[in-house]
Amino acid sequence: MSMYQKMVNVIEQKVTPMAGAMGSQRHVIAIRDGFISALPFMIIGSFLLVFIFPPFSPDSSWSFARSWLNFSLTYREQLMLPFNLSMGVMTFFISVGIGASLGKHYKLDPIMTGLLAFMAFLLVAAPYKDGQISTQYFSGQGIFTALITAIYASEMYAFLKRHNITIRLPKEVPTGVARSFEILIPVVVIVATLHPLNLFIESTTGMIIPEAIMHLLAPLVSASDSLPAILISVFICQILWFAGIHGALIVTGIMNPFWMANLSANQTALAAGNVLPHIYLQGFWDHYLLIGGVGSTLPLAFLLLRSRAIHLRTIGKMGVVPSFFNINEPILFGTPIIMNPMFFLPFTLVPMINATLAYIATKLGWVAQVVSLTPWTTPAPIGASWAANWAVSPVIMCLICMVMSAVMYYPFLKAYERTLLKQDEERNTQENDSPITTN
């Protein structure tokens, strides 16, 4: 048995069942749905950073830049309000989204489940002191708390409902009123468990729950921003995709909490005029590692357009436009790349090499870091600049990654092209040599 066949067997027998189980796990789905629900608000909030912090040098003498900078400084407080009520409270949207997703899974009222999850988060993450509520954990620092409390509240609601521990009103009572009374006991249980727990942890450690969680996860959050973490996550994504499993959904579902926490830290540093602390964010993933889609196949799409094989040239024509917007299923399944041993090496290694180049360049200060959340369908060079507050250096880095991708894909594409041309030639020869029968 060849090495490739052994690898395929391992993927089919070990990796595929495990990845399938992970991808269909209700909590993984709920977390993914929570971030998707919050995405529009976070994208708009991030976009506002461009207006709040213009991409010009503070000592610029250009009149347009000077006017924009002065406007931003004068109205900084007013401009920050929409940002603070979107990116600044991202945990609100995530909590409700996770609760609603789990509510649908358990056939509960998704609105009530989402609100219950939201209340559970506020109980532990919104300390009240001197007549004011602290907002410290409403953004990235509270993400992990939002995930835990939303899942806990939703699961508790489902448990109580499943065991008929609820208040039932006569059928004559309006549905809305009956639904409100039904959730009374879950609300009481959530308050009676989370609030005392938060007070106990605070009295023993001096930290409330979100602060304690961030303290415990600090090494993991730090490790998530390292080059090994990038390479491992990319490798897992590529291996799963090569087997036909949507690896990006699984990897981003795991990495999203870390990315959002790191994004919040970068935005806080930007607002304070400090050095940005983090490199590996969603913008880094989308615009350096997934140029044209998983496997960075946009350069491959251009190469396919000039292929001598009709099949590959046709796939190139079909896939090049969607690839501009990071949709590359026509390339993956039409070429095909999925389960095609000819493309295993470049498909796996291209994003990893791009990741290494982009990480080192960013670490050295040659490339601007990500401070904004962008839609994943944004074309790579534009998205890379947008994510870094419209800096030019990410565009150059993105173009370098595209050239490297094309160079690596080219010899494998030519080898595959020769195989297809040979097959076509043999097929034509057989057709020409076959006897012609007449009636």
Tab-separated table of C-alpha atoms in Angstrom:
chain	number	residue	atom	x	y	z
A	1	MET	CA	0.000	0.000	0.000
A	2	SER	CA	1.381	3.427	-0.980
A	3	MET	CA	2.061	6.191	1.547
A	4	TYR	CA	-0.703	8.261	-0.001
A	5	GLN	CA	-3.240	5.434	0.321
A	6	LYS	CA	-2.253	4.939	3.959
A	7	MET	CA	-2.796	8.636	4.588
A	8	VAL	CA	-6.208	8.509	2.885
A	9	ASN	CA	-7.206	5.523	5.023
A	10	VAL	CA	-6.225	7.330	8.217
A	11	ILE	CA	-8.211	10.389	7.175
A	12	GLU	CA	-11.276	8.344	6.241
A	13	GLN	CA	-11.232	6.046	9.270
A	14	LYS	CA	-9.962	8.358	12.021
A	15	VAL	CA	-10.047	12.036	11.084
A	16	THR	CA	-13.327	12.211	9.170
A	17	PRO	CA	-15.564	10.660	11.891
A	18	MET	CA	-13.941	12.801	14.595
A	19	ALA	CA	-14.204	16.011	12.570
A	20	GLY	CA	-17.786	15.205	11.602
A	21	ALA	CA	-18.733	14.663	15.239
A	22	MET	CA	-17.026	17.882	16.279
A	23	GLY	CA	-18.632	19.888	13.485
A	24	SER	CA	-22.136	18.670	14.395
A	25	GLN	CA	-21.724	19.070	18.165
A	26	ARG	CA	-24.484	21.379	19.424
A	27	HIS	CA	-22.239	23.655	21.478
A	28	VAL	CA	-19.756	24.114	18.631
A	29	ILE	CA	-22.668	24.984	16.317
A	30	ALA	CA	-24.127	27.363	18.925
A	31	ILE	CA	-20.806	29.200	19.386
A	32	ARG	CA	-20.444	29.517	15.620
A	33	ASP	CA	-24.021	30.827	15.339
A	34	GLY	CA	-23.341	33.278	18.154
A	35	PHE	CA	-20.387	34.817	16.358
A	36	ILE	CA	-22.275	34.884	13.059
A	37	SER	CA	-25.123	36.739	14.792
A	38	ALA	CA	-22.683	39.309	16.156
A	39	LEU	CA	-20.749	39.658	12.899
A	40	PRO	CA	-22.737	42.508	11.243
A	41	PHE	CA	-22.473	44.689	14.358
A	42	MET	CA	-18.757	43.986	14.771
A	43	ILE	CA	-17.987	44.679	11.108
A	44	ILE	CA	-19.749	48.055	11.211
A	45	GLY	CA	-18.122	48.871	14.544
A	46	SER	CA	-14.698	48.010	13.149
A	47	PHE	CA	-15.342	50.042	10.010
A	48	LEU	CA	-15.879	53.121	12.185
A	49	LEU	CA	-12.263	52.910	13.305
A	50	VAL	CA	-11.269	54.251	9.900
A	51	PHE	CA	-13.117	57.498	10.637
A	52	ILE	CA	-12.015	57.662	14.264
A	53	PHE	CA	-8.340	56.992	13.530
A	54	PRO	CA	-7.582	58.248	9.986
A	55	PRO	CA	-4.754	56.472	8.134
A	56	PHE	CA	-2.519	59.564	8.113
A	57	SER	CA	0.553	60.592	10.038
A	58	PRO	CA	-0.286	62.921	12.974
A	59	ASP	CA	2.161	65.501	11.620
A	60	SER	CA	0.826	65.351	8.037
A	61	SER	CA	0.721	68.728	6.269
A	62	TRP	CA	-1.755	67.650	3.575
A	63	SER	CA	-4.848	69.824	4.028
A	64	PHE	CA	-7.344	66.980	3.569
A	65	ALA	CA	-5.510	64.750	6.051
A	66	ARG	CA	-5.086	67.647	8.482
A	67	SER	CA	-8.829	68.432	8.362
A	68	TRP	CA	-9.779	64.788	8.929
A	69	LEU	CA	-7.346	64.427	11.835
A	70	ASN	CA	-8.609	67.613	13.475
A	71	PHE	CA	-12.236	66.533	13.024
A	72	SER	CA	-11.461	63.163	14.584
A	73	LEU	CA	-9.729	64.716	17.581
A	74	THR	CA	-12.463	67.288	18.137
A	75	TYR	CA	-15.360	64.825	17.982
A	76	ARG	CA	-13.560	61.717	19.279
A	77	GLU	CA	-16.092	61.099	22.066
A	78	GLN	CA	-19.103	61.315	19.733
A	79	LEU	CA	-17.446	59.160	17.079
A	80	MET	CA	-16.548	56.487	19.642
A	81	LEU	CA	-20.159	56.012	20.770
A	82	PRO	CA	-21.303	53.791	17.843
A	83	PHE	CA	-18.067	51.812	18.156
A	84	ASN	CA	-18.549	51.322	21.898
A	85	LEU	CA	-22.118	50.155	21.315
A	86	SER	CA	-21.100	47.591	18.694
A	87	MET	CA	-17.566	46.251	19.144
A	88	GLY	CA	-17.568	47.487	22.726
A	89	VAL	CA	-20.509	45.254	23.672
A	90	MET	CA	-19.866	42.323	21.336
A	91	THR	CA	-20.505	39.883	24.206
A	92	PHE	CA	-24.164	40.967	24.301
A	93	PHE	CA	-24.758	39.856	20.729
A	94	ILE	CA	-22.711	36.672	21.155
A	95	SER	CA	-24.601	35.671	24.326
A	96	VAL	CA	-27.998	36.141	22.722
A	97	GLY	CA	-26.883	34.343	19.539
A	98	ILE	CA	-25.584	31.299	21.422
A	99	GLY	CA	-28.697	31.121	23.582
A	100	ALA	CA	-31.020	31.409	20.590
A	101	SER	CA	-29.117	28.673	18.717
A	102	LEU	CA	-29.286	26.255	21.642
A	103	GLY	CA	-32.929	27.212	22.170
A	104	LYS	CA	-33.723	26.127	18.606
A	105	HIS	CA	-31.807	22.895	19.123
A	106	TYR	CA	-33.849	22.040	22.222
A	107	LYS	CA	-37.098	23.331	20.676
A	108	LEU	CA	-37.340	26.135	23.236
A	109	ASP	CA	-38.346	29.697	22.524
A	110	PRO	CA	-35.116	31.098	20.997
A	111	ILE	CA	-35.862	34.685	22.051
A	112	MET	CA	-36.412	33.734	25.690
A	113	THR	CA	-33.381	31.419	25.681
A	114	GLY	CA	-31.218	34.175	24.190
A	115	LEU	CA	-32.394	36.700	26.793
A	116	LEU	CA	-31.783	34.193	29.588
A	117	ALA	CA	-28.218	33.682	28.311
A	118	PHE	CA	-27.756	37.457	28.180
A	119	MET	CA	-28.943	37.860	31.772
A	120	ALA	CA	-26.597	35.066	32.924
A	121	PHE	CA	-23.658	36.930	31.394
A	122	LEU	CA	-24.612	40.259	32.980
A	123	LEU	CA	-24.950	38.624	36.404
A	124	VAL	CA	-21.259	37.773	36.525
A	125	ALA	CA	-19.674	40.289	34.134
A	126	ALA	CA	-21.323	43.594	35.067
A	127	PRO	CA	-20.227	44.460	38.628
A	128	TYR	CA	-22.180	47.339	40.156
A	129	LYS	CA	-20.243	49.824	42.267
A	130	ASP	CA	-20.765	53.440	43.313
A	131	GLY	CA	-23.978	53.619	41.319
A	132	GLN	CA	-22.285	52.545	38.066
A	133	ILE	CA	-21.979	49.310	36.079
A	134	SER	CA	-18.500	48.408	34.889
A	135	THR	CA	-18.272	47.812	31.129
A	136	GLN	CA	-14.769	46.299	31.262
A	137	TYR	CA	-15.913	42.807	30.281
A	138	PHE	CA	-18.483	43.718	27.646
A	139	SER	CA	-15.919	43.558	24.817
A	140	GLY	CA	-13.163	41.058	24.076
A	141	GLN	CA	-12.159	40.392	27.681
A	142	GLY	CA	-15.584	38.923	28.412
A	143	ILE	CA	-15.913	36.627	25.407
A	144	PHE	CA	-15.008	33.383	27.169
A	145	THR	CA	-17.350	34.269	30.035
A	146	ALA	CA	-20.133	34.937	27.529
A	147	LEU	CA	-19.610	31.503	25.949
A	148	ILE	CA	-19.663	29.681	29.284
A	149	THR	CA	-22.621	31.523	30.819
A	150	ALA	CA	-24.713	31.332	27.635
A	151	ILE	CA	-24.197	27.574	27.371
A	152	TYR	CA	-24.868	27.092	31.084
A	153	ALA	CA	-28.074	29.136	31.049
A	154	SER	CA	-29.413	27.439	27.923
A	155	GLU	CA	-28.583	23.948	29.157
A	156	MET	CA	-30.194	24.673	32.535
A	157	TYR	CA	-33.356	25.938	30.821
A	158	ALA	CA	-33.455	22.789	28.666
A	159	PHE	CA	-32.872	20.560	31.722
A	160	LEU	CA	-35.721	22.153	33.671
A	161	LYS	CA	-38.049	21.981	30.682
A	162	ARG	CA	-37.128	18.359	30.021
A	163	HIS	CA	-37.967	17.412	33.615
A	164	ASN	CA	-41.207	19.459	33.627
A	165	ILE	CA	-39.867	21.815	36.318
A	166	THR	CA	-41.821	24.772	35.044
A	167	ILE	CA	-44.936	26.831	35.584
A	168	ARG	CA	-47.803	25.749	33.358
A	169	LEU	CA	-50.794	27.997	32.820
A	170	PRO	CA	-54.181	27.026	31.365
A	171	LYS	CA	-54.489	26.907	27.575
A	172	GLU	CA	-56.808	29.914	27.718
A	173	VAL	CA	-53.911	32.144	28.787
A	174	PRO	CA	-52.327	34.023	25.835
A	175	THR	CA	-49.183	32.344	24.472
A	176	GLY	CA	-46.924	35.302	25.241
A	177	VAL	CA	-48.006	35.432	28.873
A	178	ALA	CA	-47.662	31.661	29.295
A	179	ARG	CA	-44.169	31.796	27.787
A	180	SER	CA	-43.124	34.513	30.233
A	181	PHE	CA	-44.277	32.468	33.231
A	182	GLU	CA	-42.598	29.353	31.833
A	183	ILE	CA	-39.175	30.958	32.088
A	184	LEU	CA	-39.633	32.247	35.652
A	185	ILE	CA	-38.106	29.163	37.276
A	186	PRO	CA	-35.059	29.111	34.936
A	187	VAL	CA	-34.460	32.791	35.756
A	188	VAL	CA	-34.617	32.051	39.499
A	189	VAL	CA	-32.242	29.085	39.121
A	190	ILE	CA	-29.719	31.098	37.086
A	191	VAL	CA	-29.741	33.955	39.605
A	192	ALA	CA	-29.560	31.562	42.585
A	193	THR	CA	-26.539	29.720	41.156
A	194	LEU	CA	-24.413	32.214	39.236
A	195	HIS	CA	-24.661	35.232	41.542
A	196	PRO	CA	-23.602	33.393	44.736
A	197	LEU	CA	-20.840	31.638	42.780
A	198	ASN	CA	-19.547	34.980	41.523
A	199	LEU	CA	-19.590	36.432	45.054
A	200	PHE	CA	-17.806	33.372	46.449
A	201	ILE	CA	-15.036	33.494	43.804
A	202	GLU	CA	-14.622	37.228	44.369
A	203	SER	CA	-14.347	36.797	48.154
A	204	THR	CA	-11.771	33.998	47.881
A	205	THR	CA	-9.651	35.202	44.954
A	206	GLY	CA	-10.360	38.917	44.743
A	207	MET	CA	-11.489	38.409	41.127
A	208	ILE	CA	-14.963	38.131	39.640
A	209	ILE	CA	-15.667	35.250	37.244
A	210	PRO	CA	-14.647	36.916	33.926
A	211	GLU	CA	-11.434	38.216	35.488
A	212	ALA	CA	-10.645	34.747	36.885
A	213	ILE	CA	-11.396	33.097	33.527
A	214	MET	CA	-9.087	35.480	31.654
A	215	HIS	CA	-6.401	34.885	34.282
A	216	LEU	CA	-6.663	31.112	33.810
A	217	LEU	CA	-6.733	31.349	30.025
A	218	ALA	CA	-3.945	33.933	29.715
A	219	PRO	CA	-1.305	31.338	28.673
A	220	LEU	CA	-3.705	29.826	26.112
A	221	VAL	CA	-4.629	33.244	24.691
A	222	SER	CA	-0.940	34.114	24.431
A	223	ALA	CA	-0.149	30.797	22.735
A	224	SER	CA	-2.981	31.346	20.228
A	225	ASP	CA	-1.062	34.333	18.845
A	226	SER	CA	2.121	32.377	18.080
A	227	LEU	CA	3.435	31.032	14.777
A	228	PRO	CA	3.036	27.383	15.889
A	229	ALA	CA	-0.637	28.048	16.668
A	230	ILE	CA	-1.116	29.528	13.200
A	231	LEU	CA	0.586	26.615	11.472
A	232	ILE	CA	-1.311	23.989	13.473
A	233	SER	CA	-4.700	25.601	12.810
A	234	VAL	CA	-3.949	26.023	9.095
A	235	PHE	CA	-2.667	22.458	8.779
A	236	ILE	CA	-5.808	21.044	10.422
A	237	CYS	CA	-8.017	23.156	8.152
A	238	GLN	CA	-6.201	22.024	5.002
A	239	ILE	CA	-6.163	18.330	5.944
A	240	LEU	CA	-9.878	18.358	6.696
A	241	TRP	CA	-10.697	20.211	3.485
A	242	PHE	CA	-8.556	17.822	1.458
A	243	ALA	CA	-10.755	15.027	2.826
A	244	GLY	CA	-13.868	16.954	1.747
A	245	ILE	CA	-14.750	18.246	5.236
A	246	HIS	CA	-15.357	21.968	5.750
A	247	GLY	CA	-12.283	22.408	7.944
A	248	ALA	CA	-12.526	26.209	8.023
A	249	LEU	CA	-15.820	26.057	9.926
A	250	ILE	CA	-14.293	23.817	12.581
A	251	VAL	CA	-11.061	25.798	12.939
A	252	THR	CA	-12.711	29.222	12.958
A	253	GLY	CA	-15.266	27.960	15.462
A	254	ILE	CA	-12.402	27.131	17.811
A	255	MET	CA	-10.304	30.221	17.065
A	256	ASN	CA	-13.046	32.876	17.003
A	257	PRO	CA	-13.051	33.528	20.769
A	258	PHE	CA	-9.270	34.029	20.716
A	259	TRP	CA	-9.428	36.205	17.604
A	260	MET	CA	-12.135	38.427	19.073
A	261	ALA	CA	-10.289	38.814	22.370
A	262	ASN	CA	-7.086	39.716	20.515
A	263	LEU	CA	-8.944	42.090	18.189
A	264	SER	CA	-10.421	43.915	21.156
A	265	ALA	CA	-6.948	44.235	22.694
A	266	ASN	CA	-5.561	45.652	19.429
A	267	GLN	CA	-8.387	48.169	19.163
A	268	THR	CA	-7.892	49.248	22.768
A	269	ALA	CA	-4.175	49.730	22.112
A	270	LEU	CA	-4.948	51.710	18.949
A	271	ALA	CA	-7.298	54.022	20.848
A	272	ALA	CA	-4.661	54.556	23.528
A	273	GLY	CA	-1.877	55.140	21.011
A	274	ASN	CA	0.033	52.077	22.205
A	275	VAL	CA	1.825	49.327	20.267
A	276	LEU	CA	-0.622	46.719	18.956
A	277	PRO	CA	-0.039	43.472	20.886
A	278	HIS	CA	-1.488	40.785	18.583
A	279	ILE	CA	-0.855	39.472	15.054
A	280	TYR	CA	-3.036	36.389	14.516
A	281	LEU	CA	-6.572	37.676	14.023
A	282	GLN	CA	-9.344	36.823	11.597
A	283	GLY	CA	-8.110	39.418	9.110
A	284	PHE	CA	-4.711	37.696	9.076
A	285	TRP	CA	-6.406	34.329	8.469
A	286	ASP	CA	-8.757	35.578	5.741
A	287	HIS	CA	-6.431	37.801	3.728
A	288	TYR	CA	-3.037	36.065	3.896
A	289	LEU	CA	-3.891	32.375	4.307
A	290	LEU	CA	-7.191	32.066	2.413
A	291	ILE	CA	-6.525	34.223	-0.648
A	292	GLY	CA	-9.295	33.189	-3.007
A	293	GLY	CA	-10.559	30.640	-0.493
A	294	VAL	CA	-9.082	27.769	1.457
A	295	GLY	CA	-5.673	26.773	0.088
A	296	SER	CA	-5.074	30.285	-1.332
A	297	THR	CA	-6.303	29.176	-4.749
A	298	LEU	CA	-6.877	32.557	-6.436
A	299	PRO	CA	-3.427	32.407	-8.116
A	300	LEU	CA	-4.214	28.824	-9.162
A	301	ALA	CA	-7.435	30.054	-10.797
A	302	PHE	CA	-5.382	32.464	-12.941
A	303	LEU	CA	-3.004	29.654	-13.879
A	304	LEU	CA	-5.930	27.445	-14.893
A	305	LEU	CA	-7.072	30.101	-17.372
A	306	ARG	CA	-3.915	29.468	-19.427
A	307	SER	CA	-3.927	25.683	-19.146
A	308	ARG	CA	-3.622	23.606	-22.325
A	309	ALA	CA	-6.156	21.134	-20.929
A	310	ILE	CA	-9.693	22.124	-21.911
A	311	HIS	CA	-11.097	20.763	-18.658
A	312	LEU	CA	-8.777	22.864	-16.484
A	313	ARG	CA	-9.243	25.967	-18.621
A	314	THR	CA	-13.017	25.631	-18.278
A	315	ILE	CA	-12.755	25.285	-14.496
A	316	GLY	CA	-10.555	28.380	-14.422
A	317	LYS	CA	-13.177	30.398	-16.299
A	318	MET	CA	-15.896	29.171	-13.944
A	319	GLY	CA	-13.899	29.709	-10.757
A	320	VAL	CA	-11.860	32.869	-11.207
A	321	VAL	CA	-14.649	35.369	-10.473
A	322	PRO	CA	-15.964	33.609	-7.320
A	323	SER	CA	-12.337	33.243	-6.177
A	324	PHE	CA	-12.001	37.017	-6.093
A	325	PHE	CA	-14.543	36.873	-3.261
A	326	ASN	CA	-12.899	33.877	-1.547
A	327	ILE	CA	-15.433	31.340	-2.837
A	328	ASN	CA	-13.450	28.538	-4.423
A	329	GLU	CA	-15.709	25.466	-4.443
A	330	PRO	CA	-15.628	25.388	-8.289
A	331	ILE	CA	-11.829	25.133	-8.109
A	332	LEU	CA	-11.765	22.642	-5.227
A	333	PHE	CA	-14.308	20.221	-6.672
A	334	GLY	CA	-13.973	20.973	-10.382
A	335	THR	CA	-10.205	20.663	-10.853
A	336	PRO	CA	-10.441	18.647	-8.529
A	337	ILE	CA	-8.159	19.401	-5.602
A	338	ILE	CA	-10.157	17.454	-3.025
A	339	MET	CA	-8.651	13.958	-2.631
A	340	ASN	CA	-6.358	14.571	-5.604
A	341	PRO	CA	-2.843	13.361	-4.624
A	342	MET	CA	-1.281	15.627	-7.250
A	343	PHE	CA	-2.347	18.729	-5.287
A	344	PHE	CA	-1.956	17.487	-1.710
A	345	LEU	CA	1.431	19.096	-1.097
A	346	PRO	CA	0.771	22.588	-2.514
A	347	PHE	CA	-2.767	22.698	-1.095
A	348	THR	CA	-1.399	21.945	2.385
A	349	LEU	CA	1.881	23.868	2.267
A	350	VAL	CA	0.933	27.071	0.416
A	351	PRO	CA	-1.137	28.577	3.288
A	352	MET	CA	1.480	27.457	5.828
A	353	ILE	CA	4.306	29.153	3.914
A	354	ASN	CA	2.193	32.290	3.455
A	355	ALA	CA	1.451	32.231	7.186
A	356	THR	CA	5.144	32.029	8.019
A	357	LEU	CA	6.074	34.877	5.672
A	358	ALA	CA	3.237	37.138	6.840
A	359	TYR	CA	3.834	36.423	10.528
A	360	ILE	CA	7.575	37.110	10.382
A	361	ALA	CA	7.062	40.288	8.333
A	362	THR	CA	4.420	41.532	10.776
A	363	LYS	CA	6.532	40.580	13.796
A	364	LEU	CA	9.440	42.583	12.373
A	365	GLY	CA	7.171	45.601	11.967
A	366	TRP	CA	7.222	45.572	8.181
A	367	VAL	CA	3.476	44.921	7.869
A	368	ALA	CA	0.702	46.740	9.716
A	369	GLN	CA	-1.365	44.674	12.147
A	370	VAL	CA	-5.096	43.975	12.031
A	371	VAL	CA	-7.412	46.360	13.902
A	372	SER	CA	-10.700	45.867	12.033
A	373	LEU	CA	-13.057	43.001	11.314
A	374	THR	CA	-13.807	42.611	7.611
A	375	PRO	CA	-16.328	40.449	5.709
A	376	TRP	CA	-14.632	37.196	4.664
A	377	THR	CA	-15.784	37.752	1.069
A	378	THR	CA	-13.693	40.943	0.713
A	379	PRO	CA	-11.064	40.474	-2.039
A	380	ALA	CA	-7.713	39.744	-0.395
A	381	PRO	CA	-5.627	42.873	-1.154
A	382	ILE	CA	-8.542	45.190	-0.325
A	383	GLY	CA	-9.481	43.225	2.777
A	384	ALA	CA	-5.882	43.095	3.997
A	385	SER	CA	-5.600	46.892	3.787
A	386	TRP	CA	-9.051	47.490	5.286
A	387	ALA	CA	-8.319	45.174	8.230
A	388	ALA	CA	-5.130	47.135	9.000
A	389	ASN	CA	-6.860	50.554	8.890
A	390	TRP	CA	-6.103	50.998	5.172
A	391	ALA	CA	-2.341	50.626	5.452
A	392	VAL	CA	-0.404	49.918	2.224
A	393	SER	CA	2.009	47.314	3.609
A	394	PRO	CA	-0.660	44.546	3.913
A	395	VAL	CA	-1.449	44.943	0.199
A	396	ILE	CA	2.206	44.353	-0.664
A	397	MET	CA	2.327	41.365	1.710
A	398	CYS	CA	-0.832	39.946	0.159
A	399	LEU	CA	0.607	40.284	-3.356
A	400	ILE	CA	3.821	38.548	-2.249
A	401	CYS	CA	1.731	35.695	-0.842
A	402	MET	CA	-0.147	35.450	-4.149
A	403	VAL	CA	3.095	35.249	-6.132
A	404	MET	CA	4.451	32.585	-3.767
A	405	SER	CA	1.212	30.625	-4.125
A	406	ALA	CA	1.393	30.745	-7.922
A	407	VAL	CA	5.045	29.636	-7.909
A	408	MET	CA	4.262	26.657	-5.667
A	409	TYR	CA	1.109	25.570	-7.499
A	410	TYR	CA	2.614	25.889	-10.989
A	411	PRO	CA	4.794	22.716	-11.198
A	412	PHE	CA	2.044	20.549	-9.694
A	413	LEU	CA	-0.516	22.030	-12.070
A	414	LYS	CA	1.740	21.352	-15.074
A	415	ALA	CA	2.260	17.754	-13.956
A	416	TYR	CA	-1.495	17.275	-13.562
A	417	GLU	CA	-2.088	18.979	-16.905
A	418	ARG	CA	0.284	16.559	-18.648
A	419	THR	CA	-1.587	13.641	-17.079
A	420	LEU	CA	-4.930	14.942	-18.364
A	421	LEU	CA	-3.533	15.641	-21.849
A	422	LYS	CA	-2.082	12.134	-21.989
A	423	GLN	CA	-5.426	10.655	-20.949
A	424	ASP	CA	-7.199	12.702	-23.626
A	425	GLU	CA	-4.687	11.563	-26.236
A	426	GLU	CA	-5.136	7.906	-25.290
A	427	ARG	CA	-8.901	8.278	-25.333
A	428	ASN	CA	-8.832	9.851	-28.802
A	429	THR	CA	-6.523	7.103	-30.054
A	430	GLN	CA	-8.846	4.394	-28.789
A	431	GLU	CA	-11.838	6.098	-30.402
A	432	ASN	CA	-10.011	6.398	-33.750
A	433	ASP	CA	-8.810	2.771	-33.619
A	434	SER	CA	-12.208	1.333	-32.739
A	435	PRO	CA	-13.932	-0.432	-35.710
A	436	ILE	CA	-16.824	1.339	-37.363
A	437	THR	CA	-19.920	-0.839	-37.678
A	438	THR	CA	-22.592	-0.247	-40.279
A	439	ASN	CA	-26.028	-1.766	-40.695
